[in-house]
PDB file of C-alpha atoms in Angstrom:
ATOM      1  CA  UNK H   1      -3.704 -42.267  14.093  1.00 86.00           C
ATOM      2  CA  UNK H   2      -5.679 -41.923  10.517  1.00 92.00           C
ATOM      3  CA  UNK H   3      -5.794 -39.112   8.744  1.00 93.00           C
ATOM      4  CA  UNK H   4      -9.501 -38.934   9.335  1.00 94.00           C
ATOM      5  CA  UNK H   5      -9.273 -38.901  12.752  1.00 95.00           C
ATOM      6  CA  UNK H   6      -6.646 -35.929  12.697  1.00 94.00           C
ATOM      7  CA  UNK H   7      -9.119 -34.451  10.402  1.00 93.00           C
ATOM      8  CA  UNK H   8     -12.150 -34.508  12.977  1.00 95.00           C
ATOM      9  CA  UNK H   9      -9.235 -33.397  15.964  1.00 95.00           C
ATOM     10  CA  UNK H  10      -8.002 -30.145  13.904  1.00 94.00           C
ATOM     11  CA  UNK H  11     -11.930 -29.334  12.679  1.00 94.00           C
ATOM     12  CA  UNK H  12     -12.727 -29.332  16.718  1.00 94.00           C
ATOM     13  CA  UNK H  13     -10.079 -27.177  17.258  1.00 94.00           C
ATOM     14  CA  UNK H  14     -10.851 -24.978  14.777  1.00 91.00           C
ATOM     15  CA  UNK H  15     -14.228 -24.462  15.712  1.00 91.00           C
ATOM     16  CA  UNK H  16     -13.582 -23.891  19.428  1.00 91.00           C
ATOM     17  CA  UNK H  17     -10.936 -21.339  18.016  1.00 85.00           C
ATOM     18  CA  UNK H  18     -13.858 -19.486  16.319  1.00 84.00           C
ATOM     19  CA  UNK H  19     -16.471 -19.855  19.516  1.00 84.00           C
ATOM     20  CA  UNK H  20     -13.590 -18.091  21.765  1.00 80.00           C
ATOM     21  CA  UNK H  21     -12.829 -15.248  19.186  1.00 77.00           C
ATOM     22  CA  UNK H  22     -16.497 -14.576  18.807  1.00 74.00           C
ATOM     23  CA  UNK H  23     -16.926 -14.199  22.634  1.00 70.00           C
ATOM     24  CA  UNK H  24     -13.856 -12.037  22.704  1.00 70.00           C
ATOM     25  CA  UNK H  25     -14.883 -10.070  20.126  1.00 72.00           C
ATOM     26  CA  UNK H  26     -16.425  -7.177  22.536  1.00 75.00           C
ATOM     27  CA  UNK H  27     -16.072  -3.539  21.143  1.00 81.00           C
ATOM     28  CA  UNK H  28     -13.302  -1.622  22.159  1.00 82.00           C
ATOM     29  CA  UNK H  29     -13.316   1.674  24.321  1.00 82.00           C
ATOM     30  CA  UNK H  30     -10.713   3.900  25.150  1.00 81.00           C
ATOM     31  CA  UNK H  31      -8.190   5.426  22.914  1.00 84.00           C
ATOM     32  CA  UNK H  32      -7.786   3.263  19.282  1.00 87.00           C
ATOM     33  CA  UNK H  33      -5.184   3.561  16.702  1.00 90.00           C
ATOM     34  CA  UNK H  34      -6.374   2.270  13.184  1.00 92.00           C
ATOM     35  CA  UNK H  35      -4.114   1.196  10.660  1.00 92.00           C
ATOM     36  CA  UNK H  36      -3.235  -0.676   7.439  1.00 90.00           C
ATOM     37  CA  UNK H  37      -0.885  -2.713   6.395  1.00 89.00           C
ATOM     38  CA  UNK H  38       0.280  -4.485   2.722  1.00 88.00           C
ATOM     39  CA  UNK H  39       1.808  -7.645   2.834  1.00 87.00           C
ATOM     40  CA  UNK H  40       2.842  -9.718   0.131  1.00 81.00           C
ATOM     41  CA  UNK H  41       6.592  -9.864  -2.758  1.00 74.00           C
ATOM     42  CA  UNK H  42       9.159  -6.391  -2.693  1.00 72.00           C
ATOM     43  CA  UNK H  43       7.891  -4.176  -5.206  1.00 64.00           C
ATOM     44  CA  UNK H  44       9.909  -4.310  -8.146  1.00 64.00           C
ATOM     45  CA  UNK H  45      12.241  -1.691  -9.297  1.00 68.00           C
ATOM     46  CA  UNK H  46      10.919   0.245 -12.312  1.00 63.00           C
ATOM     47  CA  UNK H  47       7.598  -0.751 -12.054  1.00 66.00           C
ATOM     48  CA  UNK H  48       4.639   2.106 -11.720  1.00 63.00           C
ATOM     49  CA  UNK H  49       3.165   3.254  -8.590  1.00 61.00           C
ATOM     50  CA  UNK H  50       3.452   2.338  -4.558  1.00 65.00           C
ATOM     51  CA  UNK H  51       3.936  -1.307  -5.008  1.00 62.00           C
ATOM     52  CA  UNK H  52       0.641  -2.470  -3.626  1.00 69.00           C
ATOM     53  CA  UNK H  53      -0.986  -4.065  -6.534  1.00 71.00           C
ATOM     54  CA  UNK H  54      -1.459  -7.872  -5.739  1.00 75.00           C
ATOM     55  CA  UNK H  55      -0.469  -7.458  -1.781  1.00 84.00           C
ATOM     56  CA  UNK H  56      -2.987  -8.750   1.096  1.00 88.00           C
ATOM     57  CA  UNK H  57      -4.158  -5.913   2.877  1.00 89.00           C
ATOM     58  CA  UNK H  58      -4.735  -5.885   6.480  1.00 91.00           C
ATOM     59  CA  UNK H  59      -6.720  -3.244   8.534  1.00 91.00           C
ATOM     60  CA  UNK H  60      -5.703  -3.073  12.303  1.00 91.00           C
ATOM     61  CA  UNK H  61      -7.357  -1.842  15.566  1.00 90.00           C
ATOM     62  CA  UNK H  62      -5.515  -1.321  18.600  1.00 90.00           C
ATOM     63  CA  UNK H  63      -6.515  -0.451  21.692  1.00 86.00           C
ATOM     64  CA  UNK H  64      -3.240   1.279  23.700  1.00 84.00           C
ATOM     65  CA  UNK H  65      -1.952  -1.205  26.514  1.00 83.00           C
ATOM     66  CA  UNK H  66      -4.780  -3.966  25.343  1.00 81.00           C
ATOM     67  CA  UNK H  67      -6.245  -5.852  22.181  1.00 82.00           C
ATOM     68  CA  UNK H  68      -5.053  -5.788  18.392  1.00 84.00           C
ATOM     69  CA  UNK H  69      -8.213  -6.804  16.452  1.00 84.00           C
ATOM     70  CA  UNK H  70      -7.076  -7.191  12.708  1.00 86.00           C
ATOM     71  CA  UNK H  71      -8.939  -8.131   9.703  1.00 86.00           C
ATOM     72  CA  UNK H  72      -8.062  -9.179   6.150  1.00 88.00           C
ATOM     73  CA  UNK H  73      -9.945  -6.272   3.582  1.00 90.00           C
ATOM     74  CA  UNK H  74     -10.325  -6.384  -0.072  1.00 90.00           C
ATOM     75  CA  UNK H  75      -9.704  -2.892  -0.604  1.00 89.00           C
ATOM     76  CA  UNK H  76      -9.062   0.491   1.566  1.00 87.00           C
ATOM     77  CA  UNK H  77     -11.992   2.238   0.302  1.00 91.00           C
ATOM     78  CA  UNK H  78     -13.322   4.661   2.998  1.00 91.00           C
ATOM     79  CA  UNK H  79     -16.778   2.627   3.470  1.00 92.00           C
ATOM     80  CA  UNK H  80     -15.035  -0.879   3.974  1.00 91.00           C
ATOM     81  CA  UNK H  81     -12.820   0.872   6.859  1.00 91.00           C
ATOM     82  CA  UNK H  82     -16.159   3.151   7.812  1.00 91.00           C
ATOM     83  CA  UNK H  83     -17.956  -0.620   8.468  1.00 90.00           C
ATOM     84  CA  UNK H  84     -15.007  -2.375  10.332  1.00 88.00           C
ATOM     85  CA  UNK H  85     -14.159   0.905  12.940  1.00 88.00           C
ATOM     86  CA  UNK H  86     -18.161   1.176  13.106  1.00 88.00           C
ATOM     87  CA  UNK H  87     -18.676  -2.201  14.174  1.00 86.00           C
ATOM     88  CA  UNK H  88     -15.735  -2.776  16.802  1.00 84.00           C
ATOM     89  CA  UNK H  89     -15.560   0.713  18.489  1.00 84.00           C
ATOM     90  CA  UNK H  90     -17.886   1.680  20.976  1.00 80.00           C
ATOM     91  CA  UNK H  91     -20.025   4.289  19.977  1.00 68.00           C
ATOM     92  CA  UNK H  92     -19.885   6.579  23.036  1.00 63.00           C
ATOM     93  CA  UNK H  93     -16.647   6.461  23.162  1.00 47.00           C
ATOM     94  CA  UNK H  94     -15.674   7.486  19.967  1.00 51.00           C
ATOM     95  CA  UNK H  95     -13.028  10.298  19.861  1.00 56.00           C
ATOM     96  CA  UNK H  96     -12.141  12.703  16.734  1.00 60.00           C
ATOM     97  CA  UNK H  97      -8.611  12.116  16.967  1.00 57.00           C
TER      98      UNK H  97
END
């Protein structure tokens, strides 16, 4: 096989990757634990501060017994986590805990 046709095979694949996530992508109800995470090199000894500087972040949603819905953030301000919970938690079912 070319490398063009592999090309056109992993594109379709990637795309029918995205249409299934999309219809997947329903809110989630119930009880949801939220959560970030920092990935990315060991901090190094003697350096300043929590060791976070330079990491990927990744804010998590998970619904107990069900779906994980994660997404890569830019920063853990309170209005980019506000947006994300917001958008993928059903709004009358919301709890304060």
């Amino acid at each position: 096989m070319s490398r063009q046709t592999i090309n056109k095979y992993l594109t379709a694949i990637r795309l029918r990757i995205v249409e299934l996530s999309i219809l997947q992508s329903a809110p989630l109800v119930g009880q949801i634990e939220v959560d970030e995470s920092y990935f990315g090199a060991r901090r190094v000894r003697g350096k300043r501060g929590r060791g976070a500087l330079g990491k990927t972040i990744v804010f998590g949603l998970l619904k107990r017994g069900d779906k994980v819905y994660t997404e890569i953030i830019p920063n853990c301000k309170s209005t980019t986590l506000q947006r994300i919970i917001k958008g993928k938690i059903s709004i009358e079912k919301r709890h304060p805990f």
